[in-house]
PDB file of C-alpha atoms in Angstrom:
ATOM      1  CA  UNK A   1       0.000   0.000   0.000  1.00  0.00           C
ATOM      2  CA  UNK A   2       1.108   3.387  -0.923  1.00  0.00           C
ATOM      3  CA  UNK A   3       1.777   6.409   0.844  1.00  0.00           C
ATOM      4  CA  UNK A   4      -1.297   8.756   1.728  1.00  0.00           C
ATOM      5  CA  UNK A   5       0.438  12.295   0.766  1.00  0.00           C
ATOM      6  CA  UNK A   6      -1.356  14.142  -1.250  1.00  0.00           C
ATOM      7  CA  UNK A   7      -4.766  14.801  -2.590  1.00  0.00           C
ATOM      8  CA  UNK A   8      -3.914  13.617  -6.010  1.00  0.00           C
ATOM      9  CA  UNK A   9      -1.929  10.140  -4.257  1.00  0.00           C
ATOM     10  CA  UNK A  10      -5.705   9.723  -2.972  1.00  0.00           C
ATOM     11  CA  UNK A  11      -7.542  10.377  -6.239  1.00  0.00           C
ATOM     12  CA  UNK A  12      -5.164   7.576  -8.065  1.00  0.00           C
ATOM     13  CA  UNK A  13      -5.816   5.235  -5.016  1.00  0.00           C
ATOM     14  CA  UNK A  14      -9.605   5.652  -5.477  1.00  0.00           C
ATOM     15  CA  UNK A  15      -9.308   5.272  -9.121  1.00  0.00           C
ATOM     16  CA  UNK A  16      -7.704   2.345  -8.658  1.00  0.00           C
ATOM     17  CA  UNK A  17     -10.170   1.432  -5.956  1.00  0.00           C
ATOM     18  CA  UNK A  18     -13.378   1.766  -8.093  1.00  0.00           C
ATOM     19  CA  UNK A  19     -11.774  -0.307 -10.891  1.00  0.00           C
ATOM     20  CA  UNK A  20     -11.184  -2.592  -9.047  1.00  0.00           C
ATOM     21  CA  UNK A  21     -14.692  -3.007  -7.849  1.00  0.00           C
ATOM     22  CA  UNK A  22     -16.001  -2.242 -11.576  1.00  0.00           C
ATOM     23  CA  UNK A  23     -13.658  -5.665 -12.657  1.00  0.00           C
ATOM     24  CA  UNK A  24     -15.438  -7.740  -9.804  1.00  0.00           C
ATOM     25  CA  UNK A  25     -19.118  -6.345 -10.643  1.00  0.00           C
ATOM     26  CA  UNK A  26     -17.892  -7.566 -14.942  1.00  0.00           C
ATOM     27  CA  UNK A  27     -18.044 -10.882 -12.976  1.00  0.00           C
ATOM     28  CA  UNK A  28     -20.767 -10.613 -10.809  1.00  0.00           C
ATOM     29  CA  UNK A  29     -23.668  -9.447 -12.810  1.00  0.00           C
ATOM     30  CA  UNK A  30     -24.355 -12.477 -15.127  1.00  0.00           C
ATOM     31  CA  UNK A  31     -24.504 -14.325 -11.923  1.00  0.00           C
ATOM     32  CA  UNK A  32     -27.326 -12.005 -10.742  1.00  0.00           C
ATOM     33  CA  UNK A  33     -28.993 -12.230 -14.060  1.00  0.00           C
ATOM     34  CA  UNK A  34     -28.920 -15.873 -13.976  1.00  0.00           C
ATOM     35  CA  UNK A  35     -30.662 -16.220 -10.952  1.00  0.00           C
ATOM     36  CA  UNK A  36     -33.449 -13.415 -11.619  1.00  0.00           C
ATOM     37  CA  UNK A  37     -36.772 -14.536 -12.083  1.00  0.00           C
ATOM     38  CA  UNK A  38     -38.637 -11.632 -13.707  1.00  0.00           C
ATOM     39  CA  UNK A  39     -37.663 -10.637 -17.145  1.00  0.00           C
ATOM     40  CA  UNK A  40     -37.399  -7.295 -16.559  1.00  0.00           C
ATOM     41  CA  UNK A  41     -34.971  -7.509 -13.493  1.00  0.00           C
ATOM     42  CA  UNK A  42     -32.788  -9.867 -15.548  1.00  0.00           C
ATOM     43  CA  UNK A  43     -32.289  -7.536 -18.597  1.00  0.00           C
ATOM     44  CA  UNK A  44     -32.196  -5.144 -15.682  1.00  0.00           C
ATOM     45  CA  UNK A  45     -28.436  -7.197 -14.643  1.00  0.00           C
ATOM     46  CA  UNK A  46     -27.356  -7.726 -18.964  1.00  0.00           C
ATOM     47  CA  UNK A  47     -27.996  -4.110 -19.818  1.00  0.00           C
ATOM     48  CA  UNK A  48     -26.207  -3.345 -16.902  1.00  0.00           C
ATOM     49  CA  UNK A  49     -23.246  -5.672 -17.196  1.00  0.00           C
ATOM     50  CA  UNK A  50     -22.756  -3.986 -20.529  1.00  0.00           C
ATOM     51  CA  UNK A  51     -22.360  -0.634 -18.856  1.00  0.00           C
ATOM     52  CA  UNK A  52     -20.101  -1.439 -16.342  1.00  0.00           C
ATOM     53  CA  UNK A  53     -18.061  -2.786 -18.742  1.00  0.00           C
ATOM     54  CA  UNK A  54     -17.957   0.483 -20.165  1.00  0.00           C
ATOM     55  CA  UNK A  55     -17.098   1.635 -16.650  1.00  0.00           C
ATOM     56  CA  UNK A  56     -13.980  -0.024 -16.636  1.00  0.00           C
ATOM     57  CA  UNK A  57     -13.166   0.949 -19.935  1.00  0.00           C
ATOM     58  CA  UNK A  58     -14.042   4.770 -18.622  1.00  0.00           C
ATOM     59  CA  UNK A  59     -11.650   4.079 -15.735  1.00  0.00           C
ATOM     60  CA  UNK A  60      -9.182   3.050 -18.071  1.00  0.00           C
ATOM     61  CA  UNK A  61      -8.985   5.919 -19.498  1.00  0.00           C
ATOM     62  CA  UNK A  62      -9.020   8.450 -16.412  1.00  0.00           C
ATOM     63  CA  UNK A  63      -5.833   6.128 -15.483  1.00  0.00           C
ATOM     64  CA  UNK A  64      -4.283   7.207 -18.347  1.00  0.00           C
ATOM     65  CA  UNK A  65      -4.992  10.511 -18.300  1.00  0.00           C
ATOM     66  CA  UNK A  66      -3.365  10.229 -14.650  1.00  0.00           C
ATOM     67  CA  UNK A  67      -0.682   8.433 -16.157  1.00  0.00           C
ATOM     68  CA  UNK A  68      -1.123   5.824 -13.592  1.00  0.00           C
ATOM     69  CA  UNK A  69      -2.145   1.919 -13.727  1.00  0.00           C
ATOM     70  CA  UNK A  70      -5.375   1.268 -12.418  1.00  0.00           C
ATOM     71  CA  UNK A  71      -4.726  -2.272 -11.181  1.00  0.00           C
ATOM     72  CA  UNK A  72      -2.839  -2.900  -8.019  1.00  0.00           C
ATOM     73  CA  UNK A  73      -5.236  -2.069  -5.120  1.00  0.00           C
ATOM     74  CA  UNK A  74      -8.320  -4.889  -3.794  1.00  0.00           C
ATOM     75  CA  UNK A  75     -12.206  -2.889  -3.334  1.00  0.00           C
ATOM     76  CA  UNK A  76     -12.639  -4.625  -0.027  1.00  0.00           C
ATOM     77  CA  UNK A  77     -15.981  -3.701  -0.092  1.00  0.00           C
ATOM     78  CA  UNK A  78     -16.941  -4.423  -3.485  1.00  0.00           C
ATOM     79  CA  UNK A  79     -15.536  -8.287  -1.964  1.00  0.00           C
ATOM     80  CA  UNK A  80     -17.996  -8.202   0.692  1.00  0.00           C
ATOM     81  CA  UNK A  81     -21.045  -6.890  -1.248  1.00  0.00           C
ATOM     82  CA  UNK A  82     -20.469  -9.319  -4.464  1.00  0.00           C
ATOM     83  CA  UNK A  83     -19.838 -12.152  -1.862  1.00  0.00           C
ATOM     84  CA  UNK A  84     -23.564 -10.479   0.108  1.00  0.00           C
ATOM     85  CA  UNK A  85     -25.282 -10.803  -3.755  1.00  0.00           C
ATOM     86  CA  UNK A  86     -23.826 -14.612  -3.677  1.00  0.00           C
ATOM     87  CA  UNK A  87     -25.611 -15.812  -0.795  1.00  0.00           C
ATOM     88  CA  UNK A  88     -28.684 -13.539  -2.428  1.00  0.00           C
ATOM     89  CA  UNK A  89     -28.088 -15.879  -5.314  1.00  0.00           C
ATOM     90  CA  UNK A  90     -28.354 -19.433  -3.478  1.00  0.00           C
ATOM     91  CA  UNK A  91     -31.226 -18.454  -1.252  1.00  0.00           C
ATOM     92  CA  UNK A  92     -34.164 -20.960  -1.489  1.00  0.00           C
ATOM     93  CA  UNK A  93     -37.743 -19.569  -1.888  1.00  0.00           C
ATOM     94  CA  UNK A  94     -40.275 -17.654  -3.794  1.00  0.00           C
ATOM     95  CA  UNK A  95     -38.987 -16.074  -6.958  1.00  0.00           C
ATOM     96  CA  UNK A  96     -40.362 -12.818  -6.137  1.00  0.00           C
ATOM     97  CA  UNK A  97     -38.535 -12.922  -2.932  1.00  0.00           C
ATOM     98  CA  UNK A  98     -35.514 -13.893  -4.313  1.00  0.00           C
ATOM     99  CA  UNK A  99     -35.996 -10.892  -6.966  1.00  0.00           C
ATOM    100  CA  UNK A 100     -36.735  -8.646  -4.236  1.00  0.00           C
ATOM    101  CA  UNK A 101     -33.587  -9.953  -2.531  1.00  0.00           C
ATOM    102  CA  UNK A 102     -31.169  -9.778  -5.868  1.00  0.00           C
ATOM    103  CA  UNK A 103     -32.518  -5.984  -5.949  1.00  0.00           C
ATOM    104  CA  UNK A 104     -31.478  -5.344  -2.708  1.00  0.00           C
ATOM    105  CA  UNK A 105     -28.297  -6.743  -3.113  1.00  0.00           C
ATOM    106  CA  UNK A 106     -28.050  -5.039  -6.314  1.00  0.00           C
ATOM    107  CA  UNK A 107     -29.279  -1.684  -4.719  1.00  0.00           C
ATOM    108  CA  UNK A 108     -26.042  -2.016  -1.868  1.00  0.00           C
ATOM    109  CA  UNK A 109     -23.802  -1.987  -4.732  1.00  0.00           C
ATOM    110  CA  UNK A 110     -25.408   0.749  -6.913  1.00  0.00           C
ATOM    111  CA  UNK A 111     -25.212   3.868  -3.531  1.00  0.00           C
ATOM    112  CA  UNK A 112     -21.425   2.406  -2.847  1.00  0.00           C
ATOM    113  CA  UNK A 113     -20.407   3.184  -6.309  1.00  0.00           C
ATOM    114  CA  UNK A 114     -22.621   6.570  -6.604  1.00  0.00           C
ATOM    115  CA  UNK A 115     -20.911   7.431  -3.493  1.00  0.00           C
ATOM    116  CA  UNK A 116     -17.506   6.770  -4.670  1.00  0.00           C
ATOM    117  CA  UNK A 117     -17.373   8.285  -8.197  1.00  0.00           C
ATOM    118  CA  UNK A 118     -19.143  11.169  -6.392  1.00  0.00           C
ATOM    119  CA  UNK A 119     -16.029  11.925  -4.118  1.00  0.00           C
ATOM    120  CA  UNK A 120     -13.391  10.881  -7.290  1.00  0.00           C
ATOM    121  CA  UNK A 121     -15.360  13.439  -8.760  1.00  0.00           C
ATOM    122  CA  UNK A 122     -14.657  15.918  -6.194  1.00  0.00           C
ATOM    123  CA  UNK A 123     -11.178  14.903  -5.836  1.00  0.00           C
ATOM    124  CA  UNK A 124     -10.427  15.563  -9.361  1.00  0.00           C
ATOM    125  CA  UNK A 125     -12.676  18.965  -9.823  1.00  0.00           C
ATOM    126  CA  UNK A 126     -10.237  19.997  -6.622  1.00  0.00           C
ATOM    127  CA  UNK A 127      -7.301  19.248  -8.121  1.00  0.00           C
ATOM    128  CA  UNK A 128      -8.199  20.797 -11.736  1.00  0.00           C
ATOM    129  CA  UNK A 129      -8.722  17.631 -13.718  1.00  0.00           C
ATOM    130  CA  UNK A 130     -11.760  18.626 -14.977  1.00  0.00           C
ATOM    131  CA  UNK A 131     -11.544  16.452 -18.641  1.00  0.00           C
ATOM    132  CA  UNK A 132     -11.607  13.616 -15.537  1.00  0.00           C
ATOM    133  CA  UNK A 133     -14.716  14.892 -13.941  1.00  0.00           C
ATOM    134  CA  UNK A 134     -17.072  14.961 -17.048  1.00  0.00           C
ATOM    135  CA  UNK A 135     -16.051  11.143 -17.717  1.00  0.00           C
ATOM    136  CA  UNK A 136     -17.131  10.418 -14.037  1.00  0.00           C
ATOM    137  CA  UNK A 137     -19.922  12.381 -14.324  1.00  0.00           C
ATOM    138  CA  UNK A 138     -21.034  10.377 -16.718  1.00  0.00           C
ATOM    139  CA  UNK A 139     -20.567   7.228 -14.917  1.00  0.00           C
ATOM    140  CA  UNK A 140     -22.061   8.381 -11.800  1.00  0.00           C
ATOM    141  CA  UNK A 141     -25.124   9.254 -13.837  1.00  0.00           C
ATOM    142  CA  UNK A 142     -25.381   5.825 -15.364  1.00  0.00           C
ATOM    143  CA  UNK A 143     -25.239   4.378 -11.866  1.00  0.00           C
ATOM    144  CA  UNK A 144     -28.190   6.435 -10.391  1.00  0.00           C
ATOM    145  CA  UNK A 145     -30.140   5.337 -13.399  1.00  0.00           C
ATOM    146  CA  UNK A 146     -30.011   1.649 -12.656  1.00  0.00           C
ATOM    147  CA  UNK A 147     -30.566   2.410  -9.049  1.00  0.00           C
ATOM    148  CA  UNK A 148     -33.759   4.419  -9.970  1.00  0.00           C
ATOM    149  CA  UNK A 149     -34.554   0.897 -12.840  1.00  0.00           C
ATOM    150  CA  UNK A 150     -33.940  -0.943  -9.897  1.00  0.00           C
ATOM    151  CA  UNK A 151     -36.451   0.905  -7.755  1.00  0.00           C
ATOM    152  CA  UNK A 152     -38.766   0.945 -10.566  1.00  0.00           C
ATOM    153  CA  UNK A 153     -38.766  -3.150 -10.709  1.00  0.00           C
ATOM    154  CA  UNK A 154     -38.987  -3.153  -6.969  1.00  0.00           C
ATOM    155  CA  UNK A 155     -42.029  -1.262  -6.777  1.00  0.00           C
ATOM    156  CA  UNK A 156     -43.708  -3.175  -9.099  1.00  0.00           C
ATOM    157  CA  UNK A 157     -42.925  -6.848  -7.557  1.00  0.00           C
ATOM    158  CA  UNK A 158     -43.443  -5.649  -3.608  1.00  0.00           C
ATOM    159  CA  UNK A 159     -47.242  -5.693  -3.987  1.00  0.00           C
ATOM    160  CA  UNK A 160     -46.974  -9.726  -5.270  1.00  0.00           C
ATOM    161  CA  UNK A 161     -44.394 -10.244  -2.634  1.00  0.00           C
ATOM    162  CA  UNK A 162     -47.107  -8.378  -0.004  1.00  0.00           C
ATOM    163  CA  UNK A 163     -49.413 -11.480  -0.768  1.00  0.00           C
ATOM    164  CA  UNK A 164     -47.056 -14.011   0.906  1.00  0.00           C
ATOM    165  CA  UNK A 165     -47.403 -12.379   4.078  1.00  0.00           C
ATOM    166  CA  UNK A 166     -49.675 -14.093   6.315  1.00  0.00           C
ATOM    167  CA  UNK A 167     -52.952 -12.725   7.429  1.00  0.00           C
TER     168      UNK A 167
END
């Protein structure tokens, strides 16, 4: 682990750190869309697998622009979440409780990375990379729109879930 010196030392650690957890989420997702039960919620997981490998590609290039590597540091929490949406994925039970449960899962990942391009977004702006901030920008958007498709899903399976609640 590297030194914690500067601002910009921090922004390349938390570049690194977000690509790291973009690489394990690459991995992830078809899992999750595997395992989804309603149609929507599992083109929900494909469309977003394909954006997320445009994340890393995004990432990819902010490195560059750094002129740093983006590989060398482990998201811890992207670990723990993915290994959370795992045991999501082998639960037993009703489908729509499962779906409910991937969303959830899914939902823990999407506010950790909104929250984390959102401060590499501040980092940068701080330190004058602003060609940087408009590329994260960009991703942070995409990730607050599958939140908000997530939500959407959610809201629509919660009243069929409702019914297996007992009287």
């Amino acid at each position: 682990m590297s030194k914690l010196t500067t601002l910009s030392v921090l922004l390349e650690q938390e570049v690194k750190d977000l690509y790291n957890a973009e690489t394990q989420l690459v991995k992830a997702l078809p899992k999750m869309a595997k395992a989804a039960n309603d149609k929507a919620l599992k083109e929900a997981f494909e469309t977003h697998l394909e954006e997320t490998k445009g994340h890393v590609e995004r990432l990819k290039k902010v490195a560059d622009l750094l002129g740093i590597k983006p590989i060398g540091k482990i998201c811890k929490a992207m670990q723990g979440l993915v290994e959370e949406g795992g045991e999501t994925i082998e639960e037993k039970g009703e489908g729509v409780l499962r779906d409910i449960a991937l969303i959830v899962a899914a939902q823990k990942v999407e506010h950790y990375e909104i929250s984390g391009y959102g401060s590499l977004k501040t980092l940068a702006g701080v330190l004058g990379h602003d060609d940087l901030v408009e590329l994260l920008q960009t991703t942070e958007d995409e990730e607050g729109e599958a939140d908000k498709k997530l939500t959407s899903i959610a809201e629509r399976l919660l009243p069929q879930a409702l019914e297996l609640e007992p009287a």
